[in-house]
Short mmCIF file of C-alpha atoms in Angstrom, two decimals:
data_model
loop_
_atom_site.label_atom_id
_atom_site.label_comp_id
_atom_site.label_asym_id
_atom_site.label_seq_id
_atom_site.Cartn_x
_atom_site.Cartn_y
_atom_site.Cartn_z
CA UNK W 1 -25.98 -50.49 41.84
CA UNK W 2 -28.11 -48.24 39.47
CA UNK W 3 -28.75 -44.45 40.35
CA UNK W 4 -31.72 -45.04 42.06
CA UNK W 5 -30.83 -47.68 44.25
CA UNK W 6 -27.58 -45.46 45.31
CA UNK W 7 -30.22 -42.90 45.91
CA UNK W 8 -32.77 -44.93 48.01
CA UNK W 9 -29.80 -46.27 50.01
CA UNK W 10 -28.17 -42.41 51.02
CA UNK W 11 -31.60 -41.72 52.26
CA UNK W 12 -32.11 -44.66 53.95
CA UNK W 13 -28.52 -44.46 55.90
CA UNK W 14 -29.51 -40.21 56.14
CA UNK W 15 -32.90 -41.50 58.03
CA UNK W 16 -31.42 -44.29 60.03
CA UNK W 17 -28.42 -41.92 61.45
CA UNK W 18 -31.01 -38.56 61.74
CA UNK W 19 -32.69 -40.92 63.55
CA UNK W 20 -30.33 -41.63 66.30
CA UNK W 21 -29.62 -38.26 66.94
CA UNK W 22 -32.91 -37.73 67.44
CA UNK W 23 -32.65 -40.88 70.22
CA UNK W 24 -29.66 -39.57 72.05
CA UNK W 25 -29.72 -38.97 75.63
CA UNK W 26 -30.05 -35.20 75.27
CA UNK W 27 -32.44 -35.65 72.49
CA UNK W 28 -34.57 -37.47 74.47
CA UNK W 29 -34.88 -35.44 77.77
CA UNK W 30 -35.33 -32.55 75.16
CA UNK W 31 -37.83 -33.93 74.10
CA UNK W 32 -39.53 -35.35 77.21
CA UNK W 33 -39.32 -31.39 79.24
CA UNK W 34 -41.23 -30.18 76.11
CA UNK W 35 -44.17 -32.30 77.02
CA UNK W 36 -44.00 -31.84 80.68
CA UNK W 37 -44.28 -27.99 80.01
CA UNK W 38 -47.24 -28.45 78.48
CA UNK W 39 -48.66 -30.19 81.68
CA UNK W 40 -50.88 -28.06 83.49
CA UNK W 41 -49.92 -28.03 87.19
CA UNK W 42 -53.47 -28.70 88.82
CA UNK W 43 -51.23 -29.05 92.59
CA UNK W 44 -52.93 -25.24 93.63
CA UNK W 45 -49.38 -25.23 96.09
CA UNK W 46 -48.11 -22.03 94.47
CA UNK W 47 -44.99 -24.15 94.05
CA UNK W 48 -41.70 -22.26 93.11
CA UNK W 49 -40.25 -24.83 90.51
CA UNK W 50 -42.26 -25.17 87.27
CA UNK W 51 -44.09 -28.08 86.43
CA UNK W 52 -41.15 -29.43 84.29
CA UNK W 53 -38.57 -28.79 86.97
CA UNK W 54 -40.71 -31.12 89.03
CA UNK W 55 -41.25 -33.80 86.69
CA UNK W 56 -38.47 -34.20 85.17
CA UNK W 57 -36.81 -34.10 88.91
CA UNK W 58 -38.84 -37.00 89.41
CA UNK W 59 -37.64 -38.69 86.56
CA UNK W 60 -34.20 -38.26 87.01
CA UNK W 61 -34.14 -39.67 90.48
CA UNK W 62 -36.03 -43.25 88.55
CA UNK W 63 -33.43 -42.78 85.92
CA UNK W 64 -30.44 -42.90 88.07
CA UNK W 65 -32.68 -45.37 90.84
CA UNK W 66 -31.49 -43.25 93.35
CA UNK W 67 -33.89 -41.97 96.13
CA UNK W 68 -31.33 -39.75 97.65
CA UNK W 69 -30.37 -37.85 94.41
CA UNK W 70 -32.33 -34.56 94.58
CA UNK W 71 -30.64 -34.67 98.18
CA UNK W 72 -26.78 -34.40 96.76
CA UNK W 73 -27.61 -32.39 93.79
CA UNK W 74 -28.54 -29.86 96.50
CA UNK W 75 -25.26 -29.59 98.34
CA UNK W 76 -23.73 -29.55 94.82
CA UNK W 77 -25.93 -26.39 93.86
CA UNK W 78 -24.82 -24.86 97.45
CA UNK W 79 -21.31 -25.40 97.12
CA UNK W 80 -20.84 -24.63 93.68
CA UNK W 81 -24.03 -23.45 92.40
CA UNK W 82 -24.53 -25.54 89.66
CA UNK W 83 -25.66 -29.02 89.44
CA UNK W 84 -25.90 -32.33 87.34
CA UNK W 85 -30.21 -32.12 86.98
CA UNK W 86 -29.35 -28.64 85.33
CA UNK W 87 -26.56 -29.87 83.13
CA UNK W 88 -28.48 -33.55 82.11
CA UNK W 89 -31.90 -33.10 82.43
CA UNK W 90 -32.56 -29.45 82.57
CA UNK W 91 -33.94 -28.95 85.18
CA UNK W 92 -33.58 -25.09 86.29
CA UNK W 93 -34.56 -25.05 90.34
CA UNK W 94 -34.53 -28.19 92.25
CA UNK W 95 -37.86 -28.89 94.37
CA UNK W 96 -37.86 -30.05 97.84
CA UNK W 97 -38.87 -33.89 98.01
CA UNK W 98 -42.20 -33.18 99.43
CA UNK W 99 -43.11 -30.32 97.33
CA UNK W 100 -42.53 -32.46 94.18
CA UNK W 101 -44.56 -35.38 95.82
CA UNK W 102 -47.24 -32.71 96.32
CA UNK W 103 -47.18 -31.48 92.41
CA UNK W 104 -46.80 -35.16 91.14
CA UNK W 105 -49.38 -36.72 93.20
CA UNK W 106 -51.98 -34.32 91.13
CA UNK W 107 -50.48 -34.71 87.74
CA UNK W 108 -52.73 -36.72 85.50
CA UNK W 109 -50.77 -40.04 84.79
CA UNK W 110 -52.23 -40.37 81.00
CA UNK W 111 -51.69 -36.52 80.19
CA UNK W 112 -48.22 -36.66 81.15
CA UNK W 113 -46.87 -39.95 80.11
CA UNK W 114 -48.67 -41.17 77.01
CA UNK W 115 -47.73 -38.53 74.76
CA UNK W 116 -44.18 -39.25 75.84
CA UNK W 117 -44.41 -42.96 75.11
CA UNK W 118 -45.54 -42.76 71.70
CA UNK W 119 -43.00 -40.18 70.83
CA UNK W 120 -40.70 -42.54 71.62
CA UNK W 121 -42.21 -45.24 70.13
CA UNK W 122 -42.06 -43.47 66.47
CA UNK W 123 -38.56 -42.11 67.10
CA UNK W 124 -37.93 -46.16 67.22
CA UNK W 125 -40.09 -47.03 64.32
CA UNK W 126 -38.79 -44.05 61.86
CA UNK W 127 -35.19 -45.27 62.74
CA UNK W 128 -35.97 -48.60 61.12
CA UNK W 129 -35.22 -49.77 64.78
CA UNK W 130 -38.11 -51.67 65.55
CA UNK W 131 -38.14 -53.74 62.17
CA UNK W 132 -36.00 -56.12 63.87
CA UNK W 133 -38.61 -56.83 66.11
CA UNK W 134 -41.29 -58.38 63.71
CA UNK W 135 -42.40 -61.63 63.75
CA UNK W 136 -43.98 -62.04 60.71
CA UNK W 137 -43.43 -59.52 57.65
CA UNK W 138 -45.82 -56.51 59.61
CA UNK W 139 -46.64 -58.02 62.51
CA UNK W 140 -45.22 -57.63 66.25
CA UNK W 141 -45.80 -59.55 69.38
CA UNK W 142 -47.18 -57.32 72.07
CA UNK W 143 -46.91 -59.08 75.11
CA UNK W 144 -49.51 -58.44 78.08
CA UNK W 145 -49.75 -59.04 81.47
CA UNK W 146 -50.62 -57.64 85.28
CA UNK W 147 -48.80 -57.36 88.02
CA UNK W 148 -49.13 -55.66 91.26
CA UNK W 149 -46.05 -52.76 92.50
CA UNK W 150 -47.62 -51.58 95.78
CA UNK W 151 -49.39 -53.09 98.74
CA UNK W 152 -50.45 -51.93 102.12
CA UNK W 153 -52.99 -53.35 105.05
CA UNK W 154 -52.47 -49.30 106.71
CA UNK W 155 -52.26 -46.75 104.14
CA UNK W 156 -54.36 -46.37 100.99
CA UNK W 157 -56.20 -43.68 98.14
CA UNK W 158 -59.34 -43.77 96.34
CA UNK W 159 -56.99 -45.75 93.67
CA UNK W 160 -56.44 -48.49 95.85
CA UNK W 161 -58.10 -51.96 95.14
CA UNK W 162 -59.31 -54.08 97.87
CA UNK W 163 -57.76 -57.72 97.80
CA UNK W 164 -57.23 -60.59 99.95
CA UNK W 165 -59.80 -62.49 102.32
CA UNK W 166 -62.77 -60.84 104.36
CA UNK W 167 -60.75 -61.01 107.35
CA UNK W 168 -57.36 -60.14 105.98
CA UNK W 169 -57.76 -57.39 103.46
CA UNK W 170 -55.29 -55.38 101.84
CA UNK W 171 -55.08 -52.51 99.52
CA UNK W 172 -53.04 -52.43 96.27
CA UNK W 173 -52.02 -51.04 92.93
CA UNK W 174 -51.72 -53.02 90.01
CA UNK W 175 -51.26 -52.55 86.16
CA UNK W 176 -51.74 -53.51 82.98
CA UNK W 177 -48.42 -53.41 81.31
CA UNK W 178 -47.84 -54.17 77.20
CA UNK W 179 -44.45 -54.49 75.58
CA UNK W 180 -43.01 -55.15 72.03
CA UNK W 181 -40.68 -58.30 72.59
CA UNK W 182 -38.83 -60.48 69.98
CA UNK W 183 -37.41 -63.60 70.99
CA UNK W 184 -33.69 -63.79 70.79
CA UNK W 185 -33.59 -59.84 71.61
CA UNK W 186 -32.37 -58.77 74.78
CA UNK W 187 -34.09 -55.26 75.12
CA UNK W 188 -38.26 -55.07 75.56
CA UNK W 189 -40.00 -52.14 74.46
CA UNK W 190 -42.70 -51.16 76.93
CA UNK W 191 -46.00 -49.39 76.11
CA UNK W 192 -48.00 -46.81 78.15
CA UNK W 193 -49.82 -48.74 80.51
CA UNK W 194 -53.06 -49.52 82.02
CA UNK W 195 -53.62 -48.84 85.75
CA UNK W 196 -55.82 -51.67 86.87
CA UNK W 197 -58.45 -49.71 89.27
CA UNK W 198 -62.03 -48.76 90.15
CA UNK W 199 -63.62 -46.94 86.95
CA UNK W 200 -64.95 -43.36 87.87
CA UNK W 201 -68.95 -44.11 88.09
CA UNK W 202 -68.15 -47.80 88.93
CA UNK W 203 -68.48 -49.27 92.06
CA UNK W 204 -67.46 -52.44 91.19
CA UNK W 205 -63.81 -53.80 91.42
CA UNK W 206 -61.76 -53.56 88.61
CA UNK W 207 -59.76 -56.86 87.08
CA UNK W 208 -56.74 -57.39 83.96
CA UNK W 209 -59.13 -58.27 81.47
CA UNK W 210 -61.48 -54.92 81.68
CA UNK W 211 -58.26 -53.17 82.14
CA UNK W 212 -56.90 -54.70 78.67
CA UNK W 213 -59.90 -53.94 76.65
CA UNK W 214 -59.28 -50.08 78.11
CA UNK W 215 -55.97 -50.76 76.78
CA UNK W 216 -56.05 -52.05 73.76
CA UNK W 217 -58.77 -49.09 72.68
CA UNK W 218 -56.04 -46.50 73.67
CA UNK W 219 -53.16 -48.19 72.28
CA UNK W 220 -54.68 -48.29 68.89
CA UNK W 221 -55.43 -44.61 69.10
CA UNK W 222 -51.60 -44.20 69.28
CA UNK W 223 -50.76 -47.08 67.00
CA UNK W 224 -53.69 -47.33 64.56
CA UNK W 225 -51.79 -49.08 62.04
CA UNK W 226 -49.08 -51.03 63.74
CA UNK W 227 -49.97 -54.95 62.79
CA UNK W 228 -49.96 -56.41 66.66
CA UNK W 229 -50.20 -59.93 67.52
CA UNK W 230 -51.15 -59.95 71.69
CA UNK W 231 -49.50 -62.82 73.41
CA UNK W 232 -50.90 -63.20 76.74
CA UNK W 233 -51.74 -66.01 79.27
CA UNK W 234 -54.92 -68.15 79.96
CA UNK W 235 -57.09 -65.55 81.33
CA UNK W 236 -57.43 -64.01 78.13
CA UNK W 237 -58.37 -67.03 76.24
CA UNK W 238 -62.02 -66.11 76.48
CA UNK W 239 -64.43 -65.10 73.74
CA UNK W 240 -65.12 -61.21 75.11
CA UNK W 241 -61.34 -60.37 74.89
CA UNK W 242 -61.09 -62.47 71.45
CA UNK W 243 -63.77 -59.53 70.14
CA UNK W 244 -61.86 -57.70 71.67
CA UNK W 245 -58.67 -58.21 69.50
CA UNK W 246 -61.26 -58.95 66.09
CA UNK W 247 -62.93 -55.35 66.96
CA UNK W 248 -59.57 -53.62 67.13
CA UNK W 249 -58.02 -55.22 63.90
CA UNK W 250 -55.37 -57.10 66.29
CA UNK W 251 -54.03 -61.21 66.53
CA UNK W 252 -53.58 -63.51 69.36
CA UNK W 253 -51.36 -66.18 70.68
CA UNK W 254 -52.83 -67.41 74.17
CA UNK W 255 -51.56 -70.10 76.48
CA UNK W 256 -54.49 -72.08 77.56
CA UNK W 257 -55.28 -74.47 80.68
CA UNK W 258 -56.90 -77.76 79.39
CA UNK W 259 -58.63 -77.88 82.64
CA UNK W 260 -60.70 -74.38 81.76
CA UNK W 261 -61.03 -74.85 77.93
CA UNK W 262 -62.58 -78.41 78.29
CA UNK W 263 -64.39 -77.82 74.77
CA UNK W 264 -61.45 -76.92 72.79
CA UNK W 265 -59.53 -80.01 73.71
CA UNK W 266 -62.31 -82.73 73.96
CA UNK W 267 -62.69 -81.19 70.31
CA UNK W 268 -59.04 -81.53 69.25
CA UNK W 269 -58.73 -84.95 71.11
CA UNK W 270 -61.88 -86.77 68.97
CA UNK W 271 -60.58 -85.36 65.49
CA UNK W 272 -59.08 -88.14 63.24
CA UNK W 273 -55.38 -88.46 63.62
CA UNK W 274 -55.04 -87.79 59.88
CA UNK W 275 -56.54 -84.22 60.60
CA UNK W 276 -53.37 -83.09 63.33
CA UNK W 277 -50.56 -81.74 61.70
CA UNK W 278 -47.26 -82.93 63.19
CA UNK W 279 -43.88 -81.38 62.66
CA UNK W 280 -41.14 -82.81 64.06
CA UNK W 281 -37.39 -80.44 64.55
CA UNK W 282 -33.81 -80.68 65.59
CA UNK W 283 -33.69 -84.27 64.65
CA UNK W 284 -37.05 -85.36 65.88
CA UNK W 285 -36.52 -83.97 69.68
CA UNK W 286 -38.78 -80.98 69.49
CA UNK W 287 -42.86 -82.12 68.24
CA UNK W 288 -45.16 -79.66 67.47
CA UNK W 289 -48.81 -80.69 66.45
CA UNK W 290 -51.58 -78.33 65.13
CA UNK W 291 -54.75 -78.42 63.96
CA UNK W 292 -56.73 -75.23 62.40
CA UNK W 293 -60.79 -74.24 62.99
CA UNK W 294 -61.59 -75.81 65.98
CA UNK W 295 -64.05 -74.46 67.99
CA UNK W 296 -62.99 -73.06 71.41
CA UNK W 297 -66.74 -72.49 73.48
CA UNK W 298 -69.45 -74.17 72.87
CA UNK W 299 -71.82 -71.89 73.66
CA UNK W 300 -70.17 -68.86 71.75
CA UNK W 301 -69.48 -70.89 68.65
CA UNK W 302 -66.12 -68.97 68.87
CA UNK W 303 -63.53 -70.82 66.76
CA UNK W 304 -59.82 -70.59 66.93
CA UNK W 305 -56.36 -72.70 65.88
CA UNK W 306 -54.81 -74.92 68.69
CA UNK W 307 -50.73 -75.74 68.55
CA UNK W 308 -49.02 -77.77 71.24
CA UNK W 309 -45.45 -78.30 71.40
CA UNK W 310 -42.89 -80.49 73.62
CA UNK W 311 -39.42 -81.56 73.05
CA UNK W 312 -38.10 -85.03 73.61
CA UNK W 313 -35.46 -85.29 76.56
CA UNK W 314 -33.04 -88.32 76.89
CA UNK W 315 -32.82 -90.32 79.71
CA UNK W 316 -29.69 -91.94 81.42
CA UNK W 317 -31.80 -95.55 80.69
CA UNK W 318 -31.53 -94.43 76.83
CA UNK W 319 -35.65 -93.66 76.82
CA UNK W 320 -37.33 -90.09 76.14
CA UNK W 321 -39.13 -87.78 78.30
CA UNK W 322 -41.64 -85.53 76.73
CA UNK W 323 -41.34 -82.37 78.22
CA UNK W 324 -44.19 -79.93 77.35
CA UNK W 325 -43.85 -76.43 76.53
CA UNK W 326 -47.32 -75.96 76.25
CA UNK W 327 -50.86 -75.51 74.44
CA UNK W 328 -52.11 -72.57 73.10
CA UNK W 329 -54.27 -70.97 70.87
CA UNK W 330 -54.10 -68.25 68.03
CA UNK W 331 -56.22 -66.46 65.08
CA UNK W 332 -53.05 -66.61 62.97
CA UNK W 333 -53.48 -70.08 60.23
CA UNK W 334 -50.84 -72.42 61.19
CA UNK W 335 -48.30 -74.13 58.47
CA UNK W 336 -45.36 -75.96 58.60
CA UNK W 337 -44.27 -73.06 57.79
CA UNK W 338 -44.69 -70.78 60.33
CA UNK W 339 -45.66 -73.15 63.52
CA UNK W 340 -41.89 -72.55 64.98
CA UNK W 341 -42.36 -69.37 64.63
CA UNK W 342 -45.57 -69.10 66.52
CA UNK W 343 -44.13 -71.65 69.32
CA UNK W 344 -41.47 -69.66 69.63
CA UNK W 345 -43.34 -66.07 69.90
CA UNK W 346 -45.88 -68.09 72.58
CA UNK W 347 -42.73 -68.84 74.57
CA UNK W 348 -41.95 -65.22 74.72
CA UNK W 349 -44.30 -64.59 76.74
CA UNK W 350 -42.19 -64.82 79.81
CA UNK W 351 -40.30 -62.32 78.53
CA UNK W 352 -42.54 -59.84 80.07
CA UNK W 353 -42.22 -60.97 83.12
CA UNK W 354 -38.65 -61.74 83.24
CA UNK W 355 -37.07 -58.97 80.90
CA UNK W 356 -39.84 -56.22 82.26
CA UNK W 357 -41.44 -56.39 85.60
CA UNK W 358 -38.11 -58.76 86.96
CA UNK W 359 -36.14 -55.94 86.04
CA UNK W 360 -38.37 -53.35 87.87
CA UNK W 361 -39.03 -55.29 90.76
CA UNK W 362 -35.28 -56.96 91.12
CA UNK W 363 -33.08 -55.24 89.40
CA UNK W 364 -31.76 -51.83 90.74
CA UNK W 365 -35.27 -50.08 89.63
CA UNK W 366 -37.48 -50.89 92.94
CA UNK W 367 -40.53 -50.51 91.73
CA UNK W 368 -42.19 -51.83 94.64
CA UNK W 369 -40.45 -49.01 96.65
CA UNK W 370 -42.97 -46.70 98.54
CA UNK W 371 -41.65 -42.95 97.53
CA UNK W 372 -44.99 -41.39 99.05
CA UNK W 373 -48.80 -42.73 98.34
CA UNK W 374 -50.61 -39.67 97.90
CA UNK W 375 -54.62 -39.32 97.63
CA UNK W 376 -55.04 -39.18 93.38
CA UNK W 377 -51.97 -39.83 91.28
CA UNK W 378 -48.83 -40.34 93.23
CA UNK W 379 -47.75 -44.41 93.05
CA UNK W 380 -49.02 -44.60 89.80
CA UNK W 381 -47.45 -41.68 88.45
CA UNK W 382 -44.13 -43.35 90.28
CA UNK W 383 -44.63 -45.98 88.51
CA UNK W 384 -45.09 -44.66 85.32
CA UNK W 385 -41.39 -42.61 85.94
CA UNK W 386 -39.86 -45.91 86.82
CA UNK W 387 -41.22 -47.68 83.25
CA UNK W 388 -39.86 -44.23 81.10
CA UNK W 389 -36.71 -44.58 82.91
CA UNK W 390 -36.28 -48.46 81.99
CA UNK W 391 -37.76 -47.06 78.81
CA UNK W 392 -34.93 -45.06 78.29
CA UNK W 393 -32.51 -47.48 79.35
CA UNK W 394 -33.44 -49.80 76.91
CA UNK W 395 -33.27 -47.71 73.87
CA UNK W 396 -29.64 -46.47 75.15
CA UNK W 397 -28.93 -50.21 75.05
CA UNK W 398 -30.39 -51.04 71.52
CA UNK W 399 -29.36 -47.55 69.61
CA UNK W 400 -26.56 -45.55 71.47
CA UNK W 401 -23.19 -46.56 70.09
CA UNK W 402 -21.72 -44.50 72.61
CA UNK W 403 -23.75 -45.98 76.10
CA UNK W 404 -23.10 -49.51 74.29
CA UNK W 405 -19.34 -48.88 74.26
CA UNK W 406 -19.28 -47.61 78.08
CA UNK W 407 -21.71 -50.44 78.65
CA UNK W 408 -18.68 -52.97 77.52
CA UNK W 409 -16.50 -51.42 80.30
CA UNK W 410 -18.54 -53.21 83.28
CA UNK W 411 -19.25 -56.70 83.62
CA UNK W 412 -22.54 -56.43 85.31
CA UNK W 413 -25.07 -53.17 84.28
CA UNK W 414 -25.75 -53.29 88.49
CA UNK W 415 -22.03 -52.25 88.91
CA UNK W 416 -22.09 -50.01 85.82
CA UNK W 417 -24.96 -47.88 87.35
CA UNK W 418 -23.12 -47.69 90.77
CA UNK W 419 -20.37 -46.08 89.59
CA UNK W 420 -22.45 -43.60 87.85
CA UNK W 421 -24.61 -42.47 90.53
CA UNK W 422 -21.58 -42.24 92.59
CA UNK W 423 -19.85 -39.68 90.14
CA UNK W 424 -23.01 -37.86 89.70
CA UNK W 425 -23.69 -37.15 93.24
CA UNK W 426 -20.03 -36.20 93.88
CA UNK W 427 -18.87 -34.45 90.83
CA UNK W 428 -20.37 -32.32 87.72
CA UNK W 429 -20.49 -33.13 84.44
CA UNK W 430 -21.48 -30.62 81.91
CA UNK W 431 -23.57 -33.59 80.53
CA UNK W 432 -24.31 -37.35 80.21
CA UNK W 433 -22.74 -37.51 77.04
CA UNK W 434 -19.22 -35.94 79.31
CA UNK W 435 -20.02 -38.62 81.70
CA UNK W 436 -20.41 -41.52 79.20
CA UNK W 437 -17.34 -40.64 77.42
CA UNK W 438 -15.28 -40.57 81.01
CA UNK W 439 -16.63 -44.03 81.72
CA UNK W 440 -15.63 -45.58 77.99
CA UNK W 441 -12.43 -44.47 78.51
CA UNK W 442 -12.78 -41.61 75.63
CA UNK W 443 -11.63 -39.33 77.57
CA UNK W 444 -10.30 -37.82 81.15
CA UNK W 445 -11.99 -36.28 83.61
CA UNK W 446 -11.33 -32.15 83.77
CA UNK W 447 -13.24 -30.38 86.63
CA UNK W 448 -15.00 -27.98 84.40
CA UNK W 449 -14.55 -24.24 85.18
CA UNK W 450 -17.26 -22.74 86.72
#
């Protein structure tokens, strides 16, 4: 190795280990109470605790997915005065539940959150952490989809969308949610999202697709320069949210449904045979078949490249089943090549669901849970705390030798987080770093003088 390339390579180590101080726990509530101070705290309540006291109150309760935490951090301050939102998250006065209901429920969701989001989303890409991710040399999947985290047929906002049937109406929240996903990784990296609601001015309903258009036009104010390829379901695969993606310098993969996109596939189906590209894998059991410029509307004249895929399954009688994995569609020019690799990102897809909004719904985060509805901001802000907290959690997982190395102590994260919210609420720690060590068996616990 010349000079140079010793050089190139100390800096290169220098920026990858900067970087993960910079990702640490402590580095990254550090960095989250500096934006939260520069919230202004529209509430008008004369509250006692600052606006980051509040906030980040509210975060540490998603962080920890405990409801009750604010609750035992307060007989902790009483009996000892001092307490583990002080020591981990900084937070200096500890607000009643309702009063930080009453604070949050005015915050604006896109002030507070977004700046935080993209903060961490650089941290990630000047650690070199997200290059892993790519699924093509500059180019990342960013996986879309809706979903809906609170529902009531009694108590609503001006936020609330109307759904259901004339006679059995209901009022909801639901969002537009985009993460960076790689198949074979574990950890997702969601996005700020898109709250799926009535438009100020608008009196019509709001639906996904609007809401995506609102959000790809943000996230490329953040990202301007980030090569994105959005993978997404069947309602996308229409020609306004294709100029969508063209207009924003952006690439799709989309599942279709041969029942809506009749054109594209009485077009695919009447091409010579000699014009379908076939590649056939792991010893002729998995088939894809492509075929590139087709044209997906008729009356748009939108063209697009269609790739199917399905994988031969044995049968007892010695015959094989085709099992389908699916059609889809994408701006990207399919090769032998790179067709695996697109079937592969399209199957990722589900990785949203499962990886993300499983994980929120099922999985010790309860995003569904009703902590208060509010009149303006207060579930979606909720849910916003709940996605930074898995947020968080994820990076821990993919960066933080130290939470990895605790993380290897418990054979299930469920019983890894019960054991730390039951230390936290019982006992102080002078921070989660202290706490993390304890649990990896670095180190034994000292009651720390007061």
């Amino acid at each position: 190795m010349n000079k140079l390339s010793k050089i190139i390579s100390i800096l290169y180590w220098y920026q990858v280990m900067h970087s993960k101080k910079h990702l640490s726990f402590s580095a990254i509530i550090s960095m989250i109470a500096d934006k939260f101070a520069g919230i202004e705290d529209r509430s008008g309540k004369n509250s006692s605790n600052s606006i980051a006291d509040i906030m980040l109150s509210g975060l540490a309760c998603m962080y920890f997915q405990s409801v009750s935490l604010l609750e035992f951090q307060r007989r902790m301050e009483r009996k000892e005065q001092r307490n583990n939102l002080r020591s981990m998250f900084t937070v200096q006065s500890l607000p009643s539940d309702q009063g930080m209901r009453n604070v949050i429920d005015q915050v604006d969701s896109d002030v507070a959150f977004r700046p935080i989001f993209k903060e961490l989303f650089s941290k990630l890409q000047r650690g070199k952490h997200l290059e892993q991710y790519q699924i093509f040399p500059g180019k990342y999947l960013l996986n879309v989809d809706g979903t809906q985290y609170y529902s009531s047929d009694k108590v609503s906002c001006k936020r609330c969308l109307i759904r259901g049937h004339k006679n059995n109406q209901y009022h909801c929240h639901q969002v537009l949610q985009g993460a960076i996903v790689k198949f074979g990784l574990r950890q997702v990296i969601p996005v700020m999202p898109e709250e799926i609601r009535v438009q100020d001015g608008d009196e019509k309903e709001d639906c996904e697709t609007n809401a995506f258009k609102r959000f790809l036009t943000r996230f490329r104010k953040d990202h301007d320069k980030l090569g994105i390829i959005i993978n997404a379901d069947a309602l996308y695969a229409t020609t306004p949210v294709i100029e969508t993606i063209r207009d924003h310098k952006a690439n799709y993969i989309f599942k279709i449904n041969p029942n809506n996109h009749k054109t594209l596939m009485d077009n695919v189906q009447s091409l010579d045979k000699s014009k379908i590209e076939t590649l056939s894998l792991r010893k002729n059991k998995l088939i894809i078949e492509w075929v590139n410029d087709v044209e997906l509307f008729t009356s748009t004249k939108v063209r697009t490249n269609y790739i199917a895929a399905w994988e031969l399954v044995p049968q007892k009688d010695g015959s094989n089943k085709s099992q389908y994995y699916g059609k889809w569609i994408t701006d990207l020019e399919i090769t032998s090549d790179n067709a695996k690799t697109i079937i592969d990102g399209a199957r990722a897809h589900w990785k949203i669901e499962n990886e993300c909004f499983n994980s929120l719904k099922n999985h010790g985060y309860n995003i569904e849970h009703n902590y208060g509805h509010g009149s303006e901001n207060l579930c979606y802000n909720f849910y916003n705390f709940t996605l930074l907290a898995f947020t968080i959690h994820q990076i821990h997982q993919l960066v933080d030798k130290l939470f990895q190395e605790m993380r290897e102590q418990f054979g299930r994260l469920g019983s890894l987080w019960e054991r730390i919210r039951s230390l936290v609420d019982l006992l102080f720690f002078e921070s989660m770093e202290m706490l993390w060590e304890i649990l990896s068996g670095k180190r034994d616990y000292r009651v720390p003088p007061i």
